[in-house]
Amino acid sequence: TEANAFILNLMEAQAQRDIMKSEFYQQAMPLARSRGDLTEVDREWQKRQPSVYSMPSMAQYNK
């Protein structure tokens, strides 16, 4: 059904975004440690994180 397809696509988009977040944190954490402000990573991710609707698996719902 359409609802099941939407849920599947949403879960895939969330998983894709989780992977992006993990990669971002891995790259940003050393810099934040050297600056002494680990919360900087969280603040930057909040600014940069994409909407689930901008993820490829959700493109069909982004109208």
Tab-separated table of N, CA and C in Angstrom:
chain	number	residue	atom	x	y	z
A	1	THR	N	0.832	-1.182	0.000
A	1	THR	CA	0.000	0.000	0.000
A	1	THR	C	0.880	1.250	0.000
A	2	GLU	N	0.242	2.386	-0.268
A	2	GLU	CA	0.986	3.650	-0.289
A	2	GLU	C	1.536	4.002	1.083
A	3	ALA	N	0.759	3.721	2.112
A	3	ALA	CA	1.212	4.039	3.472
A	3	ALA	C	2.456	3.236	3.833
A	4	ASN	N	2.465	1.966	3.480
A	4	ASN	CA	3.628	1.128	3.767
A	4	ASN	C	4.849	1.602	2.994
A	5	ALA	N	4.662	1.990	1.747
A	5	ALA	CA	5.773	2.500	0.937
A	5	ALA	C	6.326	3.784	1.542
A	6	PHE	N	5.425	4.653	1.997
A	6	PHE	CA	5.862	5.900	2.621
A	6	PHE	C	6.678	5.615	3.881
A	7	ILE	N	6.192	4.720	4.717
A	7	ILE	CA	6.901	4.383	5.959
A	7	ILE	C	8.270	3.797	5.646
A	8	LEU	N	8.339	2.915	4.675
A	8	LEU	CA	9.616	2.324	4.279
A	8	LEU	C	10.577	3.400	3.777
A	9	ASN	N	10.096	4.295	2.930
A	9	ASN	CA	10.940	5.370	2.408
A	9	ASN	C	11.378	6.320	3.518
A	10	LEU	N	10.488	6.597	4.450
A	10	LEU	CA	10.827	7.463	5.579
A	10	LEU	C	11.913	6.824	6.443
A	11	MET	N	11.776	5.548	6.720
A	11	MET	CA	12.783	4.849	7.525
A	11	MET	C	14.132	4.840	6.812
A	12	GLU	N	14.118	4.661	5.505
A	12	GLU	CA	15.357	4.685	4.728
A	12	GLU	C	15.994	6.079	4.785
A	13	ALA	N	15.185	7.113	4.664
A	13	ALA	CA	15.697	8.485	4.726
A	13	ALA	C	16.300	8.772	6.099
A	14	GLN	N	15.650	8.306	7.146
A	14	GLN	CA	16.182	8.516	8.493
A	14	GLN	C	17.505	7.778	8.674
A	15	ALA	N	17.601	6.580	8.121
A	15	ALA	CA	18.849	5.821	8.203
A	15	ALA	C	19.958	6.533	7.427
A	16	GLN	N	19.624	7.058	6.253
A	16	GLN	CA	20.610	7.807	5.473
A	16	GLN	C	21.089	9.028	6.250
A	17	ARG	N	20.172	9.715	6.889
A	17	ARG	CA	20.534	10.907	7.660
A	17	ARG	C	21.373	10.526	8.881
A	18	ASP	N	21.079	9.398	9.496
A	18	ASP	CA	21.887	8.931	10.628
A	18	ASP	C	23.324	8.652	10.194
A	19	ILE	N	23.488	8.085	9.009
A	19	ILE	CA	24.829	7.829	8.477
A	19	ILE	C	25.554	9.150	8.237
A	20	MET	N	24.854	10.118	7.658
A	20	MET	CA	25.446	11.438	7.431
A	20	MET	C	25.871	12.071	8.758
A	21	LYS	N	25.035	11.938	9.774
A	21	LYS	CA	25.342	12.512	11.085
A	21	LYS	C	26.583	11.855	11.671
A	22	SER	N	26.668	10.553	11.563
A	22	SER	CA	27.823	9.831	12.083
A	22	SER	C	29.101	10.285	11.394
A	23	GLU	N	29.057	10.403	10.075
A	23	GLU	CA	30.230	10.850	9.321
A	23	GLU	C	30.605	12.282	9.704
A	24	PHE	N	29.607	13.140	9.873
A	24	PHE	CA	29.858	14.525	10.263
A	24	PHE	C	30.547	14.575	11.624
A	25	TYR	N	30.019	13.817	12.580
A	25	TYR	CA	30.593	13.823	13.927
A	25	TYR	C	32.023	13.281	13.916
A	26	GLN	N	32.278	12.239	13.133
A	26	GLN	CA	33.629	11.682	13.071
A	26	GLN	C	34.626	12.709	12.544
A	27	GLN	N	34.206	13.508	11.583
A	27	GLN	CA	35.100	14.513	11.012
A	27	GLN	C	35.226	15.737	11.910
A	28	ALA	N	34.156	16.127	12.574
A	28	ALA	CA	34.146	17.373	13.345
A	28	ALA	C	34.679	17.225	14.767
A	29	MET	N	34.594	16.053	15.327
A	29	MET	CA	34.953	15.881	16.731
A	29	MET	C	36.411	16.227	17.035
A	30	PRO	N	37.381	15.828	16.218
A	30	PRO	CA	38.768	16.206	16.544
A	30	PRO	C	38.966	17.723	16.633
A	31	LEU	N	38.359	18.463	15.737
A	31	LEU	CA	38.476	19.920	15.768
A	31	LEU	C	37.815	20.485	17.027
A	32	ALA	N	36.646	19.970	17.361
A	32	ALA	CA	35.947	20.446	18.555
A	32	ALA	C	36.751	20.133	19.818
A	33	ARG	N	37.374	18.962	19.850
A	33	ARG	CA	38.206	18.612	21.010
A	33	ARG	C	39.367	19.586	21.147
A	34	SER	N	39.992	19.916	20.026
A	34	SER	CA	41.142	20.825	20.083
A	34	SER	C	40.730	22.225	20.516
A	35	ARG	N	39.504	22.609	20.217
A	35	ARG	CA	38.998	23.922	20.627
A	35	ARG	C	38.412	23.905	22.036
A	36	GLY	N	38.152	22.698	22.549
A	36	GLY	CA	37.619	22.572	23.898
A	36	GLY	C	36.120	22.785	24.008
A	37	ASP	N	35.411	22.729	22.891
A	37	ASP	CA	33.957	22.955	22.909
A	37	ASP	C	33.262	21.845	22.122
A	38	LEU	N	32.944	20.754	22.808
A	38	LEU	CA	32.326	19.619	22.125
A	38	LEU	C	30.897	19.913	21.690
A	39	THR	N	30.230	20.840	22.337
A	39	THR	CA	28.860	21.168	21.943
A	39	THR	C	28.820	21.892	20.598
A	40	GLU	N	29.966	22.374	20.158
A	40	GLU	CA	30.044	23.025	18.848
A	40	GLU	C	29.610	22.067	17.738
A	41	VAL	N	29.952	20.800	17.885
A	41	VAL	CA	29.588	19.798	16.886
A	41	VAL	C	28.068	19.674	16.803
A	42	ASP	N	27.408	19.620	17.946
A	42	ASP	CA	25.942	19.532	17.965
A	42	ASP	C	25.304	20.754	17.312
A	43	ARG	N	25.821	21.917	17.644
A	43	ARG	CA	25.254	23.153	17.074
A	43	ARG	C	25.414	23.184	15.556
A	44	GLU	N	26.574	22.777	15.079
A	44	GLU	CA	26.802	22.776	13.629
A	44	GLU	C	25.913	21.751	12.935
A	45	TRP	N	25.737	20.577	13.542
A	45	TRP	CA	24.879	19.564	12.927
A	45	TRP	C	23.442	20.070	12.849
A	46	GLN	N	22.976	20.731	13.884
A	46	GLN	CA	21.613	21.266	13.876
A	46	GLN	C	21.415	22.247	12.719
A	47	LYS	N	22.443	22.991	12.391
A	47	LYS	CA	22.363	23.943	11.275
A	47	LYS	C	22.376	23.233	9.922
A	48	ARG	N	23.128	22.145	9.836
A	48	ARG	CA	23.389	21.498	8.545
A	48	ARG	C	22.523	20.289	8.232
A	49	GLN	N	21.922	19.690	9.236
A	49	GLN	CA	21.216	18.433	8.989
A	49	GLN	C	20.105	18.628	7.957
A	50	PRO	N	20.029	17.732	7.009
A	50	PRO	CA	18.994	17.854	5.981
A	50	PRO	C	17.643	17.363	6.489
A	51	SER	N	16.618	17.869	5.899
A	51	SER	CA	15.278	17.368	6.165
A	51	SER	C	15.168	15.962	5.581
A	52	VAL	N	14.378	15.107	6.205
A	52	VAL	CA	14.195	13.770	5.631
A	52	VAL	C	13.574	13.869	4.240
A	53	TYR	N	12.817	14.938	3.989
A	53	TYR	CA	12.180	15.091	2.681
A	53	TYR	C	13.167	15.483	1.588
A	54	SER	N	14.382	15.888	1.961
A	54	SER	CA	15.389	16.205	0.953
A	54	SER	C	16.257	14.995	0.616
A	55	MET	N	16.046	13.892	1.306
A	55	MET	CA	16.821	12.682	1.058
A	55	MET	C	16.295	12.002	-0.209
A	56	PRO	N	17.180	11.312	-0.942
A	56	PRO	CA	16.771	10.688	-2.206
A	56	PRO	C	15.559	9.762	-2.096
A	57	SER	N	15.465	8.999	-1.022
A	57	SER	CA	14.349	8.054	-0.899
A	57	SER	C	13.006	8.752	-0.697
A	58	MET	N	13.032	10.033	-0.353
A	58	MET	CA	11.790	10.780	-0.119
A	58	MET	C	11.506	11.788	-1.228
A	59	ALA	N	12.275	11.769	-2.280
A	59	ALA	CA	12.135	12.760	-3.355
A	59	ALA	C	10.720	12.799	-3.927
A	60	GLN	N	10.075	11.671	-4.025
A	60	GLN	CA	8.737	11.641	-4.623
A	60	GLN	C	7.698	12.362	-3.776
A	61	TYR	N	7.988	12.572	-2.492
A	61	TYR	CA	7.044	13.263	-1.610
A	61	TYR	C	7.372	14.743	-1.459
A	62	ASN	N	8.478	15.169	-2.033
A	62	ASN	CA	8.949	16.546	-1.905
A	62	ASN	C	8.379	17.383	-3.042
A	63	LYS	N	7.171	17.875	-2.851
A	63	LYS	CA	6.497	18.635	-3.909
A	63	LYS	C	6.083	19.980	-3.418
